[in-house]
């Protein structure tokens, strides 16, 4: 009985999967519109999802299964597009010595754009965006397109640019034969142990090919070697060994 359960805002923010189920933006059910049995069962299933949610008046759509799949692929690819766009904005600002934060703030005050999905990063990663963009690109076989391919290419360009920037900074400042690059956290969100396909891992791969030693600080990893990278979870030792620390996100301990 969800009426008797109270979730703190902090808990819901950190548990996105739970939040999405309790407050879904929409419910989309794929089915065959020519099958009365599936039409009936899809309506029952949608009702169950609504009963399990705390949000009321949830927009609900019923459509052919292939159309529902297309909704997911295009929605995630659009989100990937926003990530890629603001990453390219950030790259441009850095090369031209402009202020990324000021530009992003000015651009996003346009209500047609909005203040969401606008934070420059190492690139889009995780479980859904990389695979869904590539799946949509593959589905476009025989269909004219330029944008979907460009989104995928832009993400790879961003990760290569980040790796080049780190390495070139090292060479100009220290010129040591083999720098030790410490990677602070692989997880993509605070209070999470999810680092599946996080973009920082692609940056690490690029750096490793440049004859660098990569070490990882990631307390959620309980082994000494992860994907052929050394894991050092003694933070003091990690800091002392590292020549440069690449932070997947800021933490006060890095001060």
C-alpha positions as a LaTeX table, in Angstrom:
\begin{tabular}{lrrr}
\hline
Residue & $x$ (\AA) & $y$ (\AA) & $z$ (\AA) \\
\hline
Unk1 & 0.00 & 0.00 & 0.00 \\
Unk2 & 1.97 & 3.00 & $-1.27$ \\
Unk3 & $-0.22$ & 5.37 & 0.76 \\
Unk4 & 1.69 & 4.24 & 3.87 \\
Unk5 & 5.19 & 4.60 & 2.42 \\
Unk6 & 7.07 & 7.89 & 2.64 \\
Unk7 & 10.21 & 8.37 & 0.53 \\
Unk8 & 12.52 & 11.25 & 1.31 \\
Unk9 & 13.35 & 13.58 & $-1.62$ \\
Unk10 & 17.05 & 12.77 & $-1.16$ \\
Unk11 & 16.41 & 9.03 & $-1.44$ \\
Unk12 & 14.30 & 9.46 & $-4.56$ \\
Unk13 & 16.92 & 11.65 & $-6.22$ \\
Unk14 & 19.57 & 8.99 & $-5.69$ \\
Unk15 & 17.31 & 6.12 & $-6.78$ \\
Unk16 & 16.31 & 7.20 & $-10.27$ \\
Unk17 & 14.81 & 3.83 & $-11.21$ \\
Unk18 & 12.46 & 3.97 & $-8.23$ \\
Unk19 & 11.60 & 7.61 & $-8.90$ \\
Unk20 & 10.80 & 6.88 & $-12.55$ \\
Unk21 & 8.39 & 4.16 & $-11.49$ \\
Unk22 & 6.68 & 6.26 & $-8.83$ \\
Unk23 & 6.55 & 9.42 & $-10.96$ \\
Unk24 & 6.67 & 8.28 & $-14.60$ \\
Unk25 & 6.71 & 10.97 & $-17.28$ \\
Unk26 & 4.51 & 8.72 & $-19.41$ \\
Unk27 & 3.49 & 5.09 & $-19.90$ \\
Unk28 & 3.89 & 3.68 & $-23.39$ \\
Unk29 & 2.64 & 0.17 & $-24.14$ \\
Unk30 & 3.60 & $-1.67$ & $-27.31$ \\
Unk31 & 1.09 & $-4.19$ & $-28.63$ \\
Unk32 & $-0.62$ & $-5.40$ & $-31.78$ \\
Unk33 & $-3.61$ & $-3.23$ & $-32.56$ \\
Unk34 & $-5.19$ & $-6.17$ & $-34.41$ \\
Unk35 & $-5.22$ & $-8.54$ & $-31.43$ \\
Unk36 & $-8.14$ & $-8.07$ & $-29.04$ \\
Unk37 & $-6.53$ & $-10.24$ & $-26.37$ \\
Unk38 & $-3.34$ & $-8.15$ & $-26.36$ \\
Unk39 & $-5.33$ & $-4.93$ & $-26.38$ \\
Unk40 & $-7.17$ & $-6.04$ & $-23.24$ \\
Unk41 & $-4.02$ & $-7.26$ & $-21.49$ \\
Unk42 & $-2.07$ & $-4.11$ & $-22.36$ \\
Unk43 & $-4.79$ & $-2.01$ & $-20.73$ \\
Unk44 & $-4.62$ & $-4.18$ & $-17.61$ \\
Unk45 & $-0.84$ & $-3.84$ & $-17.55$ \\
Unk46 & $-1.04$ & $-0.06$ & $-17.87$ \\
Unk47 & $-3.49$ & 0.00 & $-14.96$ \\
Unk48 & $-1.05$ & $-1.99$ & $-12.80$ \\
Unk49 & 1.72 & 0.50 & $-13.56$ \\
Unk50 & $-0.54$ & 3.41 & $-12.64$ \\
Unk51 & $-1.60$ & 1.72 & $-9.39$ \\
Unk52 & 2.07 & 1.28 & $-8.46$ \\
Unk53 & 2.84 & 4.95 & $-9.05$ \\
Unk54 & 2.37 & 7.91 & $-6.72$ \\
Unk55 & 1.88 & 10.36 & $-9.57$ \\
Unk56 & $-1.66$ & 10.88 & $-10.81$ \\
Unk57 & $-2.86$ & 11.65 & $-14.35$ \\
Unk58 & $-0.01$ & 9.85 & $-16.12$ \\
Unk59 & $-0.12$ & 10.26 & $-19.92$ \\
Unk60 & $-0.58$ & 6.78 & $-21.40$ \\
Unk61 & $-0.15$ & 5.76 & $-25.03$ \\
Unk62 & $-0.90$ & 2.44 & $-26.71$ \\
Unk63 & 0.75 & 1.73 & $-30.05$ \\
Unk64 & 2.22 & $-0.96$ & $-32.25$ \\
Unk65 & 5.24 & $-2.66$ & $-30.68$ \\
Unk66 & 7.66 & $-1.42$ & $-33.34$ \\
Unk67 & 6.39 & 2.14 & $-32.86$ \\
Unk68 & 6.94 & 1.83 & $-29.08$ \\
Unk69 & 10.48 & 0.63 & $-29.68$ \\
Unk70 & 11.07 & 3.60 & $-31.99$ \\
Unk71 & 9.87 & 5.96 & $-29.24$ \\
Unk72 & 12.54 & 4.62 & $-26.87$ \\
Unk73 & 15.32 & 4.76 & $-29.44$ \\
Unk74 & 14.49 & 8.26 & $-30.67$ \\
Unk75 & 13.98 & 9.62 & $-27.13$ \\
Unk76 & 17.35 & 8.34 & $-25.92$ \\
Unk77 & 19.08 & 9.46 & $-29.11$ \\
Unk78 & 17.66 & 12.95 & $-28.64$ \\
Unk79 & 19.07 & 13.00 & $-25.09$ \\
Unk80 & 22.41 & 11.85 & $-26.51$ \\
Unk81 & 22.16 & 14.69 & $-29.03$ \\
Unk82 & 21.83 & 17.22 & $-26.20$ \\
Unk83 & 24.84 & 15.75 & $-24.41$ \\
Unk84 & 26.89 & 15.82 & $-27.60$ \\
Unk85 & 25.77 & 19.39 & $-28.40$ \\
Unk86 & 26.81 & 20.85 & $-25.05$ \\
Unk87 & 30.05 & 18.87 & $-25.11$ \\
Unk88 & 30.91 & 20.41 & $-28.46$ \\
Unk89 & 29.97 & 23.82 & $-27.07$ \\
Unk90 & 32.39 & 23.17 & $-24.19$ \\
Unk91 & 35.17 & 22.05 & $-26.54$ \\
Unk92 & 34.66 & 25.18 & $-28.64$ \\
Unk93 & 34.71 & 27.43 & $-25.58$ \\
Unk94 & 37.88 & 25.82 & $-24.26$ \\
Unk95 & 39.76 & 26.09 & $-27.55$ \\
Unk96 & 38.60 & 29.70 & $-28.07$ \\
Unk97 & 39.23 & 30.56 & $-24.40$ \\
Unk98 & 35.61 & 31.44 & $-23.69$ \\
Unk99 & 33.51 & 30.82 & $-20.55$ \\
Unk100 & 31.48 & 27.63 & $-21.02$ \\
Unk101 & 29.25 & 28.25 & $-18.01$ \\
Unk102 & 28.26 & 31.73 & $-19.18$ \\
Unk103 & 27.48 & 30.54 & $-22.69$ \\
Unk104 & 25.44 & 27.56 & $-21.49$ \\
Unk105 & 23.48 & 29.77 & $-19.08$ \\
Unk106 & 22.68 & 32.25 & $-21.83$ \\
Unk107 & 21.70 & 29.59 & $-24.36$ \\
Unk108 & 19.49 & 27.69 & $-21.92$ \\
Unk109 & 17.51 & 30.71 & $-20.77$ \\
Unk110 & 15.69 & 30.34 & $-24.07$ \\
Unk111 & 12.55 & 28.48 & $-22.89$ \\
Unk112 & 12.55 & 26.41 & $-26.08$ \\
Unk113 & 15.89 & 24.93 & $-24.94$ \\
Unk114 & 15.60 & 24.88 & $-21.14$ \\
Unk115 & 18.01 & 24.18 & $-18.29$ \\
Unk116 & 18.17 & 20.38 & $-18.55$ \\
Unk117 & 20.71 & 17.93 & $-19.97$ \\
Unk118 & 23.17 & 20.77 & $-20.51$ \\
Unk119 & 26.15 & 19.81 & $-18.36$ \\
Unk120 & 29.37 & 19.18 & $-20.34$ \\
Unk121 & 30.95 & 15.82 & $-19.57$ \\
Unk122 & 33.39 & 13.20 & $-20.79$ \\
Unk123 & 30.69 & 12.12 & $-23.24$ \\
Unk124 & 27.45 & 10.22 & $-22.89$ \\
Unk125 & 27.86 & 6.77 & $-21.40$ \\
Unk126 & 25.94 & 4.32 & $-19.28$ \\
Unk127 & 23.80 & 1.43 & $-20.38$ \\
Unk128 & 21.10 & 2.99 & $-22.59$ \\
Unk129 & 22.39 & 5.95 & $-24.60$ \\
Unk130 & 25.40 & 4.31 & $-26.30$ \\
Unk131 & 23.54 & 1.16 & $-27.31$ \\
Unk132 & 20.32 & 2.92 & $-28.30$ \\
Unk133 & 22.05 & 5.48 & $-30.52$ \\
Unk134 & 23.99 & 2.71 & $-32.27$ \\
Unk135 & 20.83 & 0.61 & $-32.60$ \\
Unk136 & 18.94 & 3.52 & $-34.16$ \\
Unk137 & 21.85 & 4.20 & $-36.50$ \\
Unk138 & 21.76 & 0.54 & $-37.60$ \\
Unk139 & 17.99 & 0.73 & $-38.07$ \\
Unk140 & 18.50 & 3.64 & $-40.46$ \\
Unk141 & 20.17 & 1.29 & $-42.94$ \\
Unk142 & 18.71 & 2.24 & $-46.32$ \\
Unk143 & 17.09 & 5.40 & $-44.88$ \\
Unk144 & 18.70 & 8.80 & $-45.64$ \\
Unk145 & 20.22 & 10.40 & $-42.54$ \\
Unk146 & 23.17 & 12.48 & $-41.37$ \\
Unk147 & 22.31 & 13.51 & $-37.83$ \\
Unk148 & 22.20 & 10.09 & $-36.11$ \\
Unk149 & 25.66 & 9.17 & $-37.39$ \\
Unk150 & 26.95 & 12.60 & $-36.36$ \\
Unk151 & 25.72 & 12.09 & $-32.77$ \\
Unk152 & 27.64 & 8.82 & $-32.48$ \\
Unk153 & 30.76 & 10.33 & $-34.06$ \\
Unk154 & 30.58 & 13.44 & $-31.86$ \\
Unk155 & 30.66 & 11.33 & $-28.70$ \\
Unk156 & 33.80 & 9.52 & $-29.82$ \\
Unk157 & 35.43 & 12.81 & $-30.81$ \\
Unk158 & 34.70 & 14.26 & $-27.38$ \\
Unk159 & 36.31 & 11.37 & $-25.51$ \\
Unk160 & 39.40 & 11.52 & $-27.74$ \\
Unk161 & 39.63 & 15.28 & $-27.19$ \\
Unk162 & 39.44 & 14.88 & $-23.40$ \\
Unk163 & 42.19 & 12.25 & $-23.45$ \\
Unk164 & 44.40 & 14.41 & $-25.70$ \\
Unk165 & 43.86 & 17.42 & $-23.41$ \\
Unk166 & 44.90 & 15.47 & $-20.32$ \\
Unk167 & 47.97 & 14.00 & $-22.00$ \\
Unk168 & 49.09 & 17.29 & $-23.58$ \\
Unk169 & 48.67 & 19.10 & $-20.26$ \\
Unk170 & 50.91 & 16.50 & $-18.69$ \\
Unk171 & 53.61 & 16.77 & $-21.36$ \\
Unk172 & 53.72 & 20.57 & $-21.24$ \\
Unk173 & 53.80 & 20.78 & $-17.44$ \\
Unk174 & 55.98 & 17.83 & $-16.41$ \\
Unk175 & 57.35 & 15.99 & $-19.44$ \\
Unk176 & 57.80 & 12.79 & $-17.45$ \\
Unk177 & 58.35 & 9.61 & $-19.45$ \\
Unk178 & 55.32 & 7.71 & $-18.12$ \\
Unk179 & 52.81 & 9.77 & $-16.17$ \\
Unk180 & 50.64 & 8.13 & $-13.53$ \\
Unk181 & 47.05 & 9.22 & $-14.11$ \\
Unk182 & 44.67 & 8.61 & $-11.23$ \\
Unk183 & 41.00 & 8.24 & $-12.08$ \\
Unk184 & 38.76 & 9.29 & $-9.20$ \\
Unk185 & 35.56 & 7.24 & $-9.36$ \\
Unk186 & 34.07 & 5.36 & $-12.27$ \\
Unk187 & 30.46 & 5.60 & $-11.13$ \\
Unk188 & 28.35 & 8.12 & $-13.01$ \\
Unk189 & 26.22 & 9.30 & $-10.07$ \\
Unk190 & 26.79 & 9.89 & $-6.38$ \\
Unk191 & 25.79 & 7.08 & $-4.01$ \\
Unk192 & 25.75 & 4.64 & $-6.92$ \\
Unk193 & 27.73 & 1.52 & $-7.80$ \\
Unk194 & 26.74 & 1.70 & $-11.47$ \\
Unk195 & 29.66 & 2.30 & $-13.80$ \\
Unk196 & 28.53 & 0.17 & $-16.75$ \\
Unk197 & 29.99 & 1.74 & $-19.90$ \\
Unk198 & 30.71 & 5.04 & $-18.14$ \\
Unk199 & 32.36 & 7.49 & $-20.54$ \\
Unk200 & 35.43 & 7.86 & $-18.33$ \\
Unk201 & 36.38 & 4.27 & $-19.21$ \\
Unk202 & 36.69 & 5.23 & $-22.88$ \\
Unk203 & 38.93 & 8.14 & $-21.88$ \\
Unk204 & 41.04 & 5.74 & $-19.83$ \\
Unk205 & 41.44 & 3.46 & $-22.83$ \\
Unk206 & 42.60 & 6.37 & $-24.98$ \\
Unk207 & 45.11 & 7.42 & $-22.31$ \\
Unk208 & 46.46 & 3.91 & $-21.85$ \\
Unk209 & 47.34 & 3.79 & $-25.54$ \\
Unk210 & 49.60 & 6.82 & $-24.93$ \\
Unk211 & 51.90 & 4.87 & $-22.59$ \\
Unk212 & 50.42 & 6.15 & $-19.36$ \\
Unk213 & 49.92 & 4.25 & $-16.13$ \\
Unk214 & 46.29 & 4.36 & $-15.06$ \\
Unk215 & 45.23 & 3.79 & $-11.45$ \\
Unk216 & 41.66 & 3.85 & $-10.17$ \\
Unk217 & 40.09 & 4.99 & $-6.91$ \\
Unk218 & 36.66 & 3.37 & $-6.77$ \\
Unk219 & 35.49 & 2.07 & $-3.37$ \\
Unk220 & 32.67 & 0.04 & $-4.95$ \\
Unk221 & 35.29 & $-2.17$ & $-6.63$ \\
Unk222 & 36.55 & $-4.78$ & $-4.16$ \\
Unk223 & 39.34 & $-6.25$ & $-6.32$ \\
Unk224 & 42.88 & $-5.03$ & $-7.04$ \\
Unk225 & 42.62 & $-5.18$ & $-10.83$ \\
Unk226 & 39.67 & $-3.95$ & $-12.90$ \\
Unk227 & 39.73 & $-4.34$ & $-16.69$ \\
Unk228 & 43.55 & $-4.50$ & $-16.52$ \\
Unk229 & 43.72 & $-1.27$ & $-14.49$ \\
Unk230 & 45.19 & $-1.11$ & $-10.98$ \\
Unk231 & 42.68 & $-0.28$ & $-8.23$ \\
Unk232 & 44.02 & 1.64 & $-5.21$ \\
Unk233 & 41.33 & 2.38 & $-2.64$ \\
Unk234 & 43.67 & 3.79 & $-0.01$ \\
Unk235 & 42.89 & 7.42 & $-0.82$ \\
Unk236 & 46.13 & 8.85 & 0.62 \\
Unk237 & 48.19 & 6.36 & $-1.36$ \\
Unk238 & 46.13 & 7.04 & $-4.48$ \\
Unk239 & 46.79 & 10.78 & $-4.18$ \\
Unk240 & 50.50 & 10.33 & $-3.52$ \\
Unk241 & 51.05 & 8.00 & $-6.48$ \\
Unk242 & 49.02 & 10.03 & $-8.97$ \\
Unk243 & 50.74 & 12.71 & $-11.06$ \\
Unk244 & 47.36 & 13.91 & $-12.31$ \\
Unk245 & 43.90 & 13.08 & $-10.97$ \\
Unk246 & 41.01 & 12.95 & $-13.42$ \\
Unk247 & 37.77 & 13.29 & $-11.48$ \\
Unk248 & 34.64 & 11.72 & $-12.86$ \\
Unk249 & 32.87 & 14.13 & $-10.52$ \\
Unk250 & 33.92 & 16.61 & $-7.84$ \\
Unk251 & 34.22 & 15.69 & $-4.19$ \\
Unk252 & 35.46 & 17.82 & $-1.32$ \\
Unk253 & 38.15 & 15.22 & $-0.54$ \\
Unk254 & 39.91 & 16.29 & $-3.75$ \\
Unk255 & 40.60 & 19.73 & $-2.31$ \\
\hline
\end{tabular}
